[in-house]
mmCIF file of C-alpha atoms in Angstrom:
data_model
loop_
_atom_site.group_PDB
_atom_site.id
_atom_site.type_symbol
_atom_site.label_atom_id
_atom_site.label_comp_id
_atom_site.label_asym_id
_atom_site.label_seq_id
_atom_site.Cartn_x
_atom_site.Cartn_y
_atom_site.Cartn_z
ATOM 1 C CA UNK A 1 121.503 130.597 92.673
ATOM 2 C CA UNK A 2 118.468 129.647 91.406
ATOM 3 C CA UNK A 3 116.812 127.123 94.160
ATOM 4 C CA UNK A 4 114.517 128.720 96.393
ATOM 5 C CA UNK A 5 112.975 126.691 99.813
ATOM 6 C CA UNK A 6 111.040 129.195 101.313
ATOM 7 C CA UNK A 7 109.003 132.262 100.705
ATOM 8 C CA UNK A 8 106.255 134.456 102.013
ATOM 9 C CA UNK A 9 103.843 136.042 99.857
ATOM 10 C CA UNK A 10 100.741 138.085 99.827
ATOM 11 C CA UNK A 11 97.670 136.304 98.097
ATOM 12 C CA UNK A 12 94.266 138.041 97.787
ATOM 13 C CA UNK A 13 91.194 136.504 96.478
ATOM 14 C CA UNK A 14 88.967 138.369 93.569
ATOM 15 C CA UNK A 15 86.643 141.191 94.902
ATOM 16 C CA UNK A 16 82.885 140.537 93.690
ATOM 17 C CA UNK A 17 81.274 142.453 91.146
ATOM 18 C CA UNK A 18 77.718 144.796 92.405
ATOM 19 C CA UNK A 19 74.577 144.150 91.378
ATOM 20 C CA UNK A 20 72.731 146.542 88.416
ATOM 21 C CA UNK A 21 70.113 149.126 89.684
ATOM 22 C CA UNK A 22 68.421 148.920 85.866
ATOM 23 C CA UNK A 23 64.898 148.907 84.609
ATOM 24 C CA UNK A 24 63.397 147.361 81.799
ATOM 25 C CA UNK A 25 62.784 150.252 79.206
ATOM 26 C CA UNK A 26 61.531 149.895 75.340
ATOM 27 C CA UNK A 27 59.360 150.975 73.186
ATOM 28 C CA UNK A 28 55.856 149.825 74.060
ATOM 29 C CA UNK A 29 57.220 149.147 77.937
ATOM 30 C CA UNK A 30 57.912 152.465 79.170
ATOM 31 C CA UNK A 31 57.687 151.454 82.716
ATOM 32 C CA UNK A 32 58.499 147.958 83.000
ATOM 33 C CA UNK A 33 60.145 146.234 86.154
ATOM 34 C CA UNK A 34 63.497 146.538 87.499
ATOM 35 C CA UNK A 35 66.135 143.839 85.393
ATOM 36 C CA UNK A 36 69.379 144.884 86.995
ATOM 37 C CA UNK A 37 71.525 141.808 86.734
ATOM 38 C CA UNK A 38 73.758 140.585 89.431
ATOM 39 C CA UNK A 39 77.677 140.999 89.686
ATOM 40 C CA UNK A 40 80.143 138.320 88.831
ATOM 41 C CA UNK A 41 82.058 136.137 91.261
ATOM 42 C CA UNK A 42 85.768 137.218 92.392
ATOM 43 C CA UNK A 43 88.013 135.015 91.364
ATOM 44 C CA UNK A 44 89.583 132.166 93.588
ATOM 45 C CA UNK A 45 93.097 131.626 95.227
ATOM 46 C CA UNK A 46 93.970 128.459 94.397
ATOM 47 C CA UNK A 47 97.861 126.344 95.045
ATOM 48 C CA UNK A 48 98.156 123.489 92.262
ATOM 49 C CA UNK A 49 101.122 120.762 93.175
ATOM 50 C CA UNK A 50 102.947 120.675 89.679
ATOM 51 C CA UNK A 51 105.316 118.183 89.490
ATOM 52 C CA UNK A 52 107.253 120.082 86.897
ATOM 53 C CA UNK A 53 108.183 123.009 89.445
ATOM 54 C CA UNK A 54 111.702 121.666 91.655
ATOM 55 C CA UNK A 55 112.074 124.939 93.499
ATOM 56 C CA UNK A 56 110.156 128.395 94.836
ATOM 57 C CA UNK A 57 112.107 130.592 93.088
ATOM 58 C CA UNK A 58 109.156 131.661 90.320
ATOM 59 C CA UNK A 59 108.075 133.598 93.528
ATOM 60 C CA UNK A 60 111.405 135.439 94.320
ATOM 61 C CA UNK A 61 111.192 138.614 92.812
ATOM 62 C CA UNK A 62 107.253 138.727 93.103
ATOM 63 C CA UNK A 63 105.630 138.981 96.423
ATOM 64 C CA UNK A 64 101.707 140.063 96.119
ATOM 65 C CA UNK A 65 99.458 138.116 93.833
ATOM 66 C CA UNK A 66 95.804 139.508 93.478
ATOM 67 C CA UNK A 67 92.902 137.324 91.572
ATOM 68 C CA UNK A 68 90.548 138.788 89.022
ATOM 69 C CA UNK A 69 87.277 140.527 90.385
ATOM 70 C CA UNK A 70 84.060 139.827 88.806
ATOM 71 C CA UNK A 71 82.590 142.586 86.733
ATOM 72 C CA UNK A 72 79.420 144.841 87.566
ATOM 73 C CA UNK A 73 76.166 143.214 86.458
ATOM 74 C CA UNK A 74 74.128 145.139 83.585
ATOM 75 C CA UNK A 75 70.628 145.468 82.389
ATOM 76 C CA UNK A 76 68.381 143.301 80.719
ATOM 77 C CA UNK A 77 69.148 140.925 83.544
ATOM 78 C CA UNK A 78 72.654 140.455 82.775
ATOM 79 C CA UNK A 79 74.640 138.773 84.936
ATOM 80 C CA UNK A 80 78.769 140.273 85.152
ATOM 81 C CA UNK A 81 81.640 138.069 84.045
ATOM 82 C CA UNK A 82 83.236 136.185 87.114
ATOM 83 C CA UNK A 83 86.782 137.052 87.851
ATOM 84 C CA UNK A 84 89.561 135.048 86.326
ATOM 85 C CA UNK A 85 90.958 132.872 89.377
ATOM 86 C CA UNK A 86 94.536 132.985 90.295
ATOM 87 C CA UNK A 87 96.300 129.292 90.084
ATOM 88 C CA UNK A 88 99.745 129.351 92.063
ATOM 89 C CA UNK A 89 101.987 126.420 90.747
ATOM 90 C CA UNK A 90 104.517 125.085 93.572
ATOM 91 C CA UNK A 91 106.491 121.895 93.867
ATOM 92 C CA UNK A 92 105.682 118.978 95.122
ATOM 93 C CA UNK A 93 106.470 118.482 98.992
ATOM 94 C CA UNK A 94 105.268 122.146 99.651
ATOM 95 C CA UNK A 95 103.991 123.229 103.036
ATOM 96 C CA UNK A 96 102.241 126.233 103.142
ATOM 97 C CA UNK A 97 101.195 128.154 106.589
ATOM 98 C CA UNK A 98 99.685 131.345 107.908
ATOM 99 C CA UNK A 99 102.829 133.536 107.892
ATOM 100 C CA UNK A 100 101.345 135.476 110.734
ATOM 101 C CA UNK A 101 100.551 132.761 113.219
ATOM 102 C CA UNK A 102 102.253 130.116 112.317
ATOM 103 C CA UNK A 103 99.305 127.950 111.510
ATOM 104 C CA UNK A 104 99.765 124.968 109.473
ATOM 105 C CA UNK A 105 96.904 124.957 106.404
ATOM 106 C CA UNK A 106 98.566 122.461 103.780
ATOM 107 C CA UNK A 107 101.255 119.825 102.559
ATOM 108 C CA UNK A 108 100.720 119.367 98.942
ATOM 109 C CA UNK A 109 102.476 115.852 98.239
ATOM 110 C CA UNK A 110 100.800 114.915 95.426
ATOM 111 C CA UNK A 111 100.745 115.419 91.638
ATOM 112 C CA UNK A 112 97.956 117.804 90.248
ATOM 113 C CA UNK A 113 96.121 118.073 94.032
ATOM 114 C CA UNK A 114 94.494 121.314 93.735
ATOM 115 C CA UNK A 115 93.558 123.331 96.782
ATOM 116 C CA UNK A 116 90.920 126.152 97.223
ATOM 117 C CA UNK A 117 93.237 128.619 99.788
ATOM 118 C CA UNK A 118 90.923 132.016 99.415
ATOM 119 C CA UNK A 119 87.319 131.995 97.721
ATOM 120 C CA UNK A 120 86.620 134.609 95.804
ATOM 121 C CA UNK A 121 83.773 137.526 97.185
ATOM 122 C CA UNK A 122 80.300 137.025 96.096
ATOM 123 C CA UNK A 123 78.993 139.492 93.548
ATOM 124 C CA UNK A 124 76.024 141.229 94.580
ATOM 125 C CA UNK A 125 72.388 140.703 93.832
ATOM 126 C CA UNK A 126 70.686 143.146 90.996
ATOM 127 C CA UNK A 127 67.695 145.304 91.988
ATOM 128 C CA UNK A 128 65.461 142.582 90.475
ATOM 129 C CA UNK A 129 66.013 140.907 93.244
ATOM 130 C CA UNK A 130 64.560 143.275 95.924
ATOM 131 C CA UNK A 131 61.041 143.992 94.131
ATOM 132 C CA UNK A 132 58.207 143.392 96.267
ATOM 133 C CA UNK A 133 54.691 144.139 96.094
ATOM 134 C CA UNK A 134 54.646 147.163 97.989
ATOM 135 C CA UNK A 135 57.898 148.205 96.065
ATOM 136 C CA UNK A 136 57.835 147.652 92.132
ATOM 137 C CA UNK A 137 60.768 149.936 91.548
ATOM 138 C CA UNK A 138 63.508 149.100 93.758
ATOM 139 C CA UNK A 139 66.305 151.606 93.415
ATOM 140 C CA UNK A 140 69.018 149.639 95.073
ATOM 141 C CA UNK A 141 71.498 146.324 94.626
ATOM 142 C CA UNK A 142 73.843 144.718 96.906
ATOM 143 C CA UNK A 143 77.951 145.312 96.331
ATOM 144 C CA UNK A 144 79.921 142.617 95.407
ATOM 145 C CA UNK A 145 81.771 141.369 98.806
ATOM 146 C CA UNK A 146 85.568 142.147 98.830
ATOM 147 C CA UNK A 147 88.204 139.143 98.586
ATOM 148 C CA UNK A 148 90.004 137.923 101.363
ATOM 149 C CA UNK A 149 93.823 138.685 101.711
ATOM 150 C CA UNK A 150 96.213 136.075 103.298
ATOM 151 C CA UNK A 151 100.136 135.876 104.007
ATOM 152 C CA UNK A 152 101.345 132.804 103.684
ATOM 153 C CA UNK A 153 104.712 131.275 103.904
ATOM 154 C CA UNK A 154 105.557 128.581 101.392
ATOM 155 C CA UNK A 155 108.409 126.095 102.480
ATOM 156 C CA UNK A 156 109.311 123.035 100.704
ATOM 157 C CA UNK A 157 110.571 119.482 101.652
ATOM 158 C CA UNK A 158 111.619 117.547 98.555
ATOM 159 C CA UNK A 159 109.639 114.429 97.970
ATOM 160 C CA UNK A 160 112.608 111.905 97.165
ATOM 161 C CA UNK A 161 113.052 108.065 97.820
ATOM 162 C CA UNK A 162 116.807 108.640 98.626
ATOM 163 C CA UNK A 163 118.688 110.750 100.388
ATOM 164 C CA UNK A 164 122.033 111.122 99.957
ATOM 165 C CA UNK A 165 124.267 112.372 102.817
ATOM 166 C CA UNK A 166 127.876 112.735 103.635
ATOM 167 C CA UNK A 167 130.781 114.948 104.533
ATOM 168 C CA UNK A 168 132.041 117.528 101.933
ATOM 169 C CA UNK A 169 133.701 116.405 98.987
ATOM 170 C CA UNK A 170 132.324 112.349 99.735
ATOM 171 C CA UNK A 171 131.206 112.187 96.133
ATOM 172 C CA UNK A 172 127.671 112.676 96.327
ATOM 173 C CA UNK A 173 127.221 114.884 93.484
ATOM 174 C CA UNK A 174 129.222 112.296 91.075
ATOM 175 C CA UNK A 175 127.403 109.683 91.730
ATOM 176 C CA UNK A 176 123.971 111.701 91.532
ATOM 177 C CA UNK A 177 125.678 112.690 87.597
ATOM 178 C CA UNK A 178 126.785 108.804 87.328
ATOM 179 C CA UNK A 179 123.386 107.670 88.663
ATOM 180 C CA UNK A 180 120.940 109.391 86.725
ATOM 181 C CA UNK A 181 120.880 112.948 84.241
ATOM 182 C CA UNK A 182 121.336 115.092 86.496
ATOM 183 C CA UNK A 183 124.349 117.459 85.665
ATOM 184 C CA UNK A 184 125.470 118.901 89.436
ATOM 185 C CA UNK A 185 128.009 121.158 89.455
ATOM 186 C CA UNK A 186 130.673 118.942 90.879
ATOM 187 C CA UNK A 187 134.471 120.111 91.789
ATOM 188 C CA UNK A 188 137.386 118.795 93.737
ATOM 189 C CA UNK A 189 137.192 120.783 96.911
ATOM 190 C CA UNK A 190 134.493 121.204 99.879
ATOM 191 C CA UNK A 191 130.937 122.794 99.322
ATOM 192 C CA UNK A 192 130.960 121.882 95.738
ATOM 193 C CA UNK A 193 126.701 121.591 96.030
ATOM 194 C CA UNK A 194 125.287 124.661 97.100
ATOM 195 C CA UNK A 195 121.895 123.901 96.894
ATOM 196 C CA UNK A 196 119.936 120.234 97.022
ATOM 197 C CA UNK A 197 120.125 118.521 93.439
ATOM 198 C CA UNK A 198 117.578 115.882 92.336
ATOM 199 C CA UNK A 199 117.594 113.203 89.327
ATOM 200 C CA UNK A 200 115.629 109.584 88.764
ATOM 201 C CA UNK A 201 117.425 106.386 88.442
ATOM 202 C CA UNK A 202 115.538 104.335 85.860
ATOM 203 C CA UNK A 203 116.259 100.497 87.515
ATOM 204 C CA UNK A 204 114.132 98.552 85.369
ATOM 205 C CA UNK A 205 110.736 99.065 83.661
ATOM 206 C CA UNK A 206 108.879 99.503 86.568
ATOM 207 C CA UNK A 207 110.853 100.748 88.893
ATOM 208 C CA UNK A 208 112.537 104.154 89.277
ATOM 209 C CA UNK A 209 113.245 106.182 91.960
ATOM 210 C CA UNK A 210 114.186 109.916 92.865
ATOM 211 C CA UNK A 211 117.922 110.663 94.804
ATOM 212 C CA UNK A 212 117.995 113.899 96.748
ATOM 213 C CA UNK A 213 121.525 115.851 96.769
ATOM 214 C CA UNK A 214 122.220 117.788 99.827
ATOM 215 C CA UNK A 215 125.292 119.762 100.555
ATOM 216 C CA UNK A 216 127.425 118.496 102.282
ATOM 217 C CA UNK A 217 127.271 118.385 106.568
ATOM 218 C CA UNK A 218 129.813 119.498 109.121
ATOM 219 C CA UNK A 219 129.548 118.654 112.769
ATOM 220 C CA UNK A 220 127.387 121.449 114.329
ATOM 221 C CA UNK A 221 125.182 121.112 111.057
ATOM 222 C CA UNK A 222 122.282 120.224 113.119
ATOM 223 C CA UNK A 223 122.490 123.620 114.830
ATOM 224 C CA UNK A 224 122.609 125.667 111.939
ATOM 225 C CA UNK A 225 126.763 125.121 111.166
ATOM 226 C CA UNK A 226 127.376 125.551 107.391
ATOM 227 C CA UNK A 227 124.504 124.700 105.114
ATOM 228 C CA UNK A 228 123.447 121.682 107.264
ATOM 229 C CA UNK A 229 119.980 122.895 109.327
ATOM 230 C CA UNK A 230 119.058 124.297 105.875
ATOM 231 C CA UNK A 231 118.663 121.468 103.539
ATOM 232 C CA UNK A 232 117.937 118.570 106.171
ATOM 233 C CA UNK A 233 115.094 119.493 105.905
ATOM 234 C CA UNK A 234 114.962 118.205 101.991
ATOM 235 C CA UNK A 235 116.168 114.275 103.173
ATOM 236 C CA UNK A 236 112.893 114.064 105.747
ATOM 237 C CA UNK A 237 110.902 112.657 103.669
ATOM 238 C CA UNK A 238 112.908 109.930 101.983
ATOM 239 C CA UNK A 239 112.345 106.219 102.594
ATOM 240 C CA UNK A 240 116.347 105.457 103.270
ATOM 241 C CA UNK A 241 119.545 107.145 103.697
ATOM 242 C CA UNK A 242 122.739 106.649 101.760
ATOM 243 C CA UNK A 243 125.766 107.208 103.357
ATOM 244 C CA UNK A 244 128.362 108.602 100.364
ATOM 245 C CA UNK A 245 131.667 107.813 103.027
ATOM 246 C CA UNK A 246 135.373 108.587 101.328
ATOM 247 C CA UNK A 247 137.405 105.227 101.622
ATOM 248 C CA UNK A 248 140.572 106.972 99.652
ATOM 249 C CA UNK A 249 141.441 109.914 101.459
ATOM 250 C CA UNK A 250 141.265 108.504 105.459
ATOM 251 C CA UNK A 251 142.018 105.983 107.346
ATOM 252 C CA UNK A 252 139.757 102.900 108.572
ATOM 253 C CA UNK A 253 139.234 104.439 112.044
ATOM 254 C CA UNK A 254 138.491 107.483 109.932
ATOM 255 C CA UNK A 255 136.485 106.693 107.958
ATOM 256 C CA UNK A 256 134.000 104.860 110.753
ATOM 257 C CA UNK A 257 134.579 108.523 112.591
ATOM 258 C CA UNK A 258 133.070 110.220 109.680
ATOM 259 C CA UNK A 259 129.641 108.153 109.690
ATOM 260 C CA UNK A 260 129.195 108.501 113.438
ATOM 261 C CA UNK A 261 129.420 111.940 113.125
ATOM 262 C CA UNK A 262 127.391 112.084 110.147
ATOM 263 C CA UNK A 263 124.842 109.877 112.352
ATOM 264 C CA UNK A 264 125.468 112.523 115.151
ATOM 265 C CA UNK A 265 123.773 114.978 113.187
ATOM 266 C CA UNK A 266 120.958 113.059 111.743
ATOM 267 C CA UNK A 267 119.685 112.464 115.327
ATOM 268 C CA UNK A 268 120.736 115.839 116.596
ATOM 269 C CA UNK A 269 117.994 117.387 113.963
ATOM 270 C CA UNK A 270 115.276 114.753 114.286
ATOM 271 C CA UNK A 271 115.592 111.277 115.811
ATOM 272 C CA UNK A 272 112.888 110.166 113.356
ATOM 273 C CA UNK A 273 115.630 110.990 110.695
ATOM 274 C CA UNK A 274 118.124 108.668 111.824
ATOM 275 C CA UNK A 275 116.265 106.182 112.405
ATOM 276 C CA UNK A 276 115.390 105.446 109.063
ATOM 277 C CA UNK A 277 116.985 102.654 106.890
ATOM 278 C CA UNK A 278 120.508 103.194 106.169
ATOM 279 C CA UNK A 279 123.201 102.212 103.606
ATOM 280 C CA UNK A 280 127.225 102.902 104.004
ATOM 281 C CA UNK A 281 128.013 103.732 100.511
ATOM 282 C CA UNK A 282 132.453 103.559 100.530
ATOM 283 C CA UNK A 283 133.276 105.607 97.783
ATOM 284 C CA UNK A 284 136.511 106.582 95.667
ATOM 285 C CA UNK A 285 137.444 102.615 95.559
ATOM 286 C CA UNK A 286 139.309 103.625 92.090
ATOM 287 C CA UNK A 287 142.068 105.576 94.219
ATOM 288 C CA UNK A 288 142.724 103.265 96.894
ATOM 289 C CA UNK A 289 145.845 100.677 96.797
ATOM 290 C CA UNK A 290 144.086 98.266 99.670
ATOM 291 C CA UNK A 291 146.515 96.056 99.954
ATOM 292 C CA UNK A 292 146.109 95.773 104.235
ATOM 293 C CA UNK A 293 142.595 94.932 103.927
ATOM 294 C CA UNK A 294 141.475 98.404 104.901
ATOM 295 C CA UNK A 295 138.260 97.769 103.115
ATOM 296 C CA UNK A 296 137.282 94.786 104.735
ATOM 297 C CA UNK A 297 137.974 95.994 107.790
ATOM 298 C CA UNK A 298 135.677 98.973 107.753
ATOM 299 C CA UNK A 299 132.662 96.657 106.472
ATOM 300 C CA UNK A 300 132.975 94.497 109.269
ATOM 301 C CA UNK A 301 132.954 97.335 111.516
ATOM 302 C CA UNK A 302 129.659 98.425 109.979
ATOM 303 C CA UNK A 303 128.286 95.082 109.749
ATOM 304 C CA UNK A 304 129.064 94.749 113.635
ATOM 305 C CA UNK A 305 126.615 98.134 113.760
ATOM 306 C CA UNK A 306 123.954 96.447 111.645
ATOM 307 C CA UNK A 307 124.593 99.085 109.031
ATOM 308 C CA UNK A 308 124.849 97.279 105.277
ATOM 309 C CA UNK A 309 128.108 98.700 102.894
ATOM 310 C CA UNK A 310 128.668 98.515 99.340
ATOM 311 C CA UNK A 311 131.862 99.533 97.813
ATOM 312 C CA UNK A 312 132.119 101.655 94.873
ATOM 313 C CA UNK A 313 133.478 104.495 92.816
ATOM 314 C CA UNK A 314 131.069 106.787 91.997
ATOM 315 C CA UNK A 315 133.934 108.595 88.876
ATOM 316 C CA UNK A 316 134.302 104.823 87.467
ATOM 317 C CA UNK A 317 131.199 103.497 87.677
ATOM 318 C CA UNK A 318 132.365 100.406 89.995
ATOM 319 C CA UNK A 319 129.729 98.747 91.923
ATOM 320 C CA UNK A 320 126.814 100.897 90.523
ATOM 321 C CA UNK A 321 125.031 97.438 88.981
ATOM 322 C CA UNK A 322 125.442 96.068 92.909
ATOM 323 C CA UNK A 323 123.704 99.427 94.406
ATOM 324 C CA UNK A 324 121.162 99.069 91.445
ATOM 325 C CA UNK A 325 120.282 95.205 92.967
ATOM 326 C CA UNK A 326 120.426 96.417 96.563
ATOM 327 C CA UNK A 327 117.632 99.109 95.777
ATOM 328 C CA UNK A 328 115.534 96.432 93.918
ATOM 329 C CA UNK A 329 115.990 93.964 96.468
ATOM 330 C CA UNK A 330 114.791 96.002 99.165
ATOM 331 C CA UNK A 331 112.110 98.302 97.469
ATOM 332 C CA UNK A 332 109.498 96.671 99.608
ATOM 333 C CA UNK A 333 111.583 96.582 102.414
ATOM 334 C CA UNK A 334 111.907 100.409 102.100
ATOM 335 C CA UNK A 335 108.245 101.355 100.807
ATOM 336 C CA UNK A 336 109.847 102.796 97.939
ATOM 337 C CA UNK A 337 106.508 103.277 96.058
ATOM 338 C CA UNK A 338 106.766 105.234 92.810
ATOM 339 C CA UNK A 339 106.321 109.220 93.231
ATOM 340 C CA UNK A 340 104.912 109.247 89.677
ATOM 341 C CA UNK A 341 101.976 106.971 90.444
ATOM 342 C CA UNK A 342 101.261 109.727 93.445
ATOM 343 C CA UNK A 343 98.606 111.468 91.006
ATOM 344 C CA UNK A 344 95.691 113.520 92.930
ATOM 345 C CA UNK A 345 92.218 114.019 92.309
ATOM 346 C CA UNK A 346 92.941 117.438 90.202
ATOM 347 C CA UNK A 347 89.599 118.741 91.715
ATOM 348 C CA UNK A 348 89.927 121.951 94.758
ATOM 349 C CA UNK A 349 90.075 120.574 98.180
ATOM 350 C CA UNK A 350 89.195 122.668 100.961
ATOM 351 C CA UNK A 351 86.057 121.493 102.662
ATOM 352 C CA UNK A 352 86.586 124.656 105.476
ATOM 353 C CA UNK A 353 88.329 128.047 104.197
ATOM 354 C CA UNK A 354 88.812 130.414 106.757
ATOM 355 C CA UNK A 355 90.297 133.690 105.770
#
């Protein structure tokens, strides 16, 4: 399994290089002043939000990450090389915190933000520095000042406009595949998605948004039952919920069972969560003979609940044109804004670092 949501690492900012004790010695200056140059910078800690990275896993066999320390100054006034800084890429919707009290210190949410986590130590100053006149020859320079060490934990939320949610085996994962290119691994039998899937749904030219896949919820998901209190996590941040509800395989009553429990959980985990905007999605349309008006039924049932419906068939493709429409027509509605315009200033923010 290659998704990762969480990790705790070791990060330790570049030590600084020491200053030069050196005097300025040549051939018709046998006893010139003191030119020791000062050490180089340690290198910074630094997280970078790259939209490229979907997961945590790069840290998952690698714990401890160390920047470069600057290099001793020289002679002649020479100043050491600063250390190479240390640039950790994680994906957007990270949260990072002080793994040993808990404190929050980041959410990086947007594409490119940069932000300075450890400075690197100072290098020290070169006996040139420390001549006075009372002492010409000073035989002594500062040492660099160690880096700072940190243990953070690193948990992310996906950044998605849509969540979709359901029981096991609903259908989510085919209509994520029928939706957009992403290739879920999708099966006939519960707990086919193991881990949260994304993909983009291109609905015009300038519009697009991002689905979030999470596995399928029992009841008791909100208090850690099957996968549920894992991945909710990934659907908090979405502007609306979709409802993936299977119209084939139970009965009316059932099927209006199976959202209230699904909106059981929702507010069981976070009230905030279920009170977003919400969208009955009955699915597997293809395999139902409704000849009684069972379909009907169940949408005025929702409708009487204020909750909108679409039918559809997620395998066959039925009704995905009338989901596309419903997403346009209420894009405002939603504040579906486009994640891709979410670009940050690339520059390091950090205006207080305290290590």
């Amino acid at each position: 399994m290659d998704f990762l949501d969480e990790v705790v690492i070791t990060v330790r900012s570049g030590d600084g290089g020491g200053g030069c004790v050196s005097f300025r010695r040549e051939k018709y200056i046998p006893k010139g002043g003191p030119d020791g140059g000062d050490g180089g910078d340690g290198g910074d800690v630094i997280l970078s939000a790259d939209k490229t990275c979907h997961s945590l896993s790069d840290y998952r066999s690698r714990r401890s990450f160390k920047a470069g320390s600057g290099s001793p100054g020289g002679g002649n006034q020479c100043t050491g090389r600063n250390g190479e800084d240390l640039i950790l890429p994680v994906p957007l919707g990270t949260i990072v915190e002080n793994a040993v009290t808990g404190d929050f210190i980041v959410d990086l949410v947007r594409a490119g933000e940069r932000y300075l986590l450890l400075p690197g130590g100072q290098g020290g100053k070169g006996n040139r520095h420390f001549a006075t006149a009372t002492n010409r020859t000073p035989r002594m320079a500062q040492p660099g000042i160690p880096g700072v060490e940190l243990k953070i934990r690193l948990s992310l939320k996906l950044l998605a406009h849509i969540g979709l949610v359901g029981l096991p085996n609903a259908g989510k994962s085919t209509l994520l595949a029928s939706l957009t290119m992403a290739r879920p691994k999708i099966g006939d039998y519960p707990f086919t998605t193991l881990i949260p899937n994304l993909g983009v749904l291109d609905l015009d030219d300038d519009h697009s948004v991002t689905l979030a896949d999470v596995p399928g919820l029992i009841e008791g998901a909100s208090e850690g039952r099957g996968l549920g209190l894992r991945f909710l996590k990934h659907i908090e941040r979405t502007g609306v919920l979709f409802h993936l509800l299977d119209a084939a395989g139970r009965t009316a009553e059932g099927v209006l069972e199976d959202y209230r429990r699904i909106r059981n959980e929702l507010e069981a985990y976070s009230p905030a969560l279920a009170e977003k905007p919400q969208v009955v999605l009955l699915n597997k349309l293809d395999l139902l003979d409704d000849g009684n008006g069972k379909v009907a039924r169940i949408g005025r049932a929702l409708e009487e609940e204020g909750v909108p419906w679409i039918g559809l068939s997620a395998l066959k493709g039925q009704g995905i044109q009338d989901l596309k429409r419903l997403i346009l027509v209420n894009w405002d509605v939603w504040g579906l804004e486009c994640l891709d315009s979410r670009e940050a200033d690339p520059s390091c923010t950090n205006p207080e670092v305290d290590g």
